Coordinates of C-alpha atoms in Angstrom, one line a residue:
S1 CA 23.0 -14.7 -22.8
P2 CA 22.0 -14.1 -18.3
T3 CA 23.1 -10.6 -19.3
V4 CA 20.6 -9.7 -22.2
R5 CA 17.3 -11.6 -20.1
V6 CA 18.0 -9.7 -17.2
Q7 CA 17.4 -6.6 -18.6
Q8 CA 14.6 -7.3 -21.2
E9 CA 12.1 -9.0 -18.3
I10 CA 10.1 -6.3 -16.0
R11 CA 11.2 -6.2 -13.0
I12 CA 8.4 -4.8 -10.8
G13 CA 8.8 -4.1 -6.6
G14 CA 6.7 -6.2 -4.7
L15 CA 6.3 -4.4 -1.0
G16 CA 4.7 -6.3 1.7
P17 CA 4.8 -8.2 5.5
L18 CA 6.1 -10.8 5.4
S19 CA 7.2 -11.1 8.8
A20 CA 6.4 -9.5 12.3
P21 CA 4.9 -7.1 13.9
G22 CA 3.3 -7.0 9.8
I23 CA -0.3 -8.9 9.0
V24 CA 1.5 -12.1 7.9
W25 CA -1.1 -13.0 6.1
A26 CA -1.3 -9.5 4.0
G27 CA 2.3 -10.0 2.5
R28 CA 1.8 -13.4 1.3
E29 CA -2.3 -11.7 -0.3
L30 CA 0.0 -9.6 -1.5
R31 CA 3.1 -12.2 -2.6
D32 CA 1.0 -14.8 -4.4
G33 CA -1.5 -12.3 -5.8
M34 CA 1.5 -10.2 -7.8
A35 CA 3.5 -13.4 -8.6
L36 CA 0.2 -15.3 -10.1
A37 CA -0.8 -12.2 -12.5
A38 CA 3.2 -12.2 -13.5
H39 CA 3.0 -15.5 -14.4
R40 CA 0.1 -15.1 -16.5
I41 CA 1.2 -12.0 -18.0
N42 CA 4.5 -14.1 -19.0
E43 CA 1.4 -16.4 -20.3
A44 CA -0.3 -14.5 -22.2
G45 CA 3.0 -13.5 -23.2
G46 CA 4.5 -11.0 -21.8
V47 CA 4.1 -6.8 -21.9
A48 CA 5.0 -5.8 -25.0
G49 CA 6.2 -9.4 -25.6
R50 CA 8.6 -8.4 -22.3
P51 CA 8.3 -11.4 -19.9
V52 CA 8.1 -9.9 -16.4
R53 CA 9.8 -10.6 -12.9
I54 CA 8.3 -10.3 -9.2
L55 CA 11.3 -9.1 -7.0
F56 CA 9.6 -9.4 -3.2
E57 CA 10.3 -8.1 -0.4
D58 CA 9.5 -7.9 3.3
T59 CA 9.0 -4.1 4.8
M60 CA 8.1 -6.4 8.6
G61 CA 5.2 -3.6 8.5
T62 CA 7.0 -0.9 9.8
P63 CA 8.3 2.5 8.3
A64 CA 11.5 1.3 8.8
G65 CA 11.1 -2.3 6.9
G66 CA 9.3 -0.2 4.0
L67 CA 12.0 2.3 3.4
G68 CA 14.7 -0.6 3.8
A69 CA 12.5 -3.0 1.3
V70 CA 12.7 -0.1 -0.7
Q71 CA 15.9 0.5 -0.3
R72 CA 17.2 -3.8 -1.5
L73 CA 14.6 -2.8 -4.3
L74 CA 17.0 -0.2 -5.9
R75 CA 19.3 -2.0 -5.8
M76 CA 17.6 -4.7 -8.1
E77 CA 17.0 -2.1 -10.3
V78 CA 13.2 -2.6 -10.5
H79 CA 11.4 -1.2 -13.4
A80 CA 7.8 -0.1 -11.3
L81 CA 7.2 -0.5 -7.3
A82 CA 3.3 -2.5 -6.1
G83 CA 2.4 -3.8 -3.0
E84 CA 2.2 -2.7 0.5
F85 CA -0.9 -3.4 2.8
H86 CA -0.1 -1.0 6.0
S87 CA -1.0 2.9 5.3
V88 CA 1.9 3.8 7.6
V89 CA 4.6 2.2 5.7
A90 CA 2.7 3.1 2.2
D91 CA 3.6 6.5 3.3
A92 CA 7.0 6.6 4.6
V93 CA 8.4 4.9 1.3
V94 CA 6.3 7.3 -0.9
E95 CA 9.2 10.2 -1.2
P96 CA 12.2 7.5 -2.0
V97 CA 10.4 5.9 -4.5
H98 CA 8.8 9.4 -5.8
R99 CA 12.6 11.1 -6.0
A100 CA 13.7 7.3 -8.0
G101 CA 11.3 8.4 -10.5
L102 CA 9.5 5.5 -10.4
P103 CA 5.6 4.2 -10.5
F104 CA 4.4 2.8 -7.6
V105 CA 0.6 1.3 -7.3
C106 CA -0.1 0.7 -3.6
A107 CA -2.0 -1.8 -3.4
S108 CA -4.1 -1.9 0.1
A109 CA -2.9 1.3 2.6
T110 CA -5.7 3.9 2.1
L111 CA -3.5 6.6 4.0
D112 CA -5.5 9.3 2.3
A113 CA -1.4 11.6 2.2
I114 CA -0.8 9.1 0.2
T115 CA -1.7 10.6 -2.7
A116 CA -2.5 13.9 -1.4
R117 CA 0.7 14.9 -3.1
R118 CA -0.6 14.7 -6.5
L119 CA 2.4 12.8 -7.5
P120 CA 1.8 12.0 -10.7
S121 CA 3.6 8.7 -10.6
V122 CA 2.4 7.2 -7.4
F123 CA -1.4 5.0 -7.7
R124 CA -3.5 3.4 -5.1
V125 CA -5.8 1.0 -5.9
A126 CA -8.2 1.2 -2.6
P127 CA -10.1 4.4 -1.5
P128 CA -9.4 6.9 1.0
Q129 CA -9.5 6.3 4.3
S130 CA -11.6 8.9 5.1
Y131 CA -14.0 8.5 2.4
G132 CA -13.5 4.6 4.3
W133 CA -14.2 6.1 7.2
L134 CA -16.4 8.9 6.7
A135 CA -19.0 5.7 5.6
Y136 CA -18.3 4.3 8.4
A137 CA -20.0 7.8 10.5
E138 CA -22.7 8.1 8.6
F139 CA -23.7 4.6 9.0
L140 CA -23.4 5.6 13.2
V141 CA -25.3 9.1 12.2
S142 CA -28.1 7.2 10.2
R143 CA -28.8 4.6 13.2
G144 CA -29.4 7.3 15.4
F145 CA -26.1 6.7 17.4
R146 CA -25.5 10.2 19.7
H147 CA -22.3 8.0 22.2
I148 CA -19.5 6.5 20.5
V149 CA -16.7 5.3 23.0
A150 CA -13.9 4.4 21.1
F151 CA -11.1 2.4 21.9
Q152 CA -7.9 3.0 19.0
E153 CA -3.8 2.1 19.2
A154 CA -2.8 4.9 19.2
S155 CA -1.0 5.6 15.6
L156 CA -1.2 8.2 12.1
Y157 CA -4.2 5.9 10.4
W158 CA -6.2 5.4 13.4
N159 CA -5.9 8.7 15.0
R160 CA -6.4 9.7 11.6
G161 CA -9.7 7.7 11.0
A162 CA -11.2 8.5 14.5
R163 CA -10.7 12.5 13.2
V164 CA -13.1 12.3 9.9
I165 CA -15.6 10.4 12.5
E166 CA -15.6 12.4 15.2
A167 CA -15.9 15.7 13.2
R168 CA -19.2 14.1 11.4
L169 CA -20.8 12.8 14.8
Q170 CA -19.2 16.7 15.7
A171 CA -21.3 18.0 12.6
A172 CA -24.6 15.8 13.2

């Protein structure tokens, strides 16, 4: 029966920006990559004989959109969540996903705060933001740049990155 089948499948909630103001191509790549992975896993017999099903929701690249997407996926009784491109969205959904008792594999968001909480069910594939920004700063220092001007969006992500670069350049 359909009810038994739904109970036997492993439902993974996918998160990503599929509409503006989010970076839509990134959301499509996350969705399509997850669908391809599920297809290949299912072709190989699933996970412990259980098929994998991806249920993907649009975050619009905003924290509010991400929170709404998580709520919709929780109502669908997913077993885990994965994805998200935008760091501020991933950071916003960590706590509600944790409270729901589900694992969250963050695909490409890099904000340090995502894993700095040290929650046992939150994982990140990409390196933390401070690591990447420090690499940029090290490059500038190694090339002898002494005066840097940066124009950036005033947001959590860009402000944190700029602080890492500024601290390293000041130390040099």
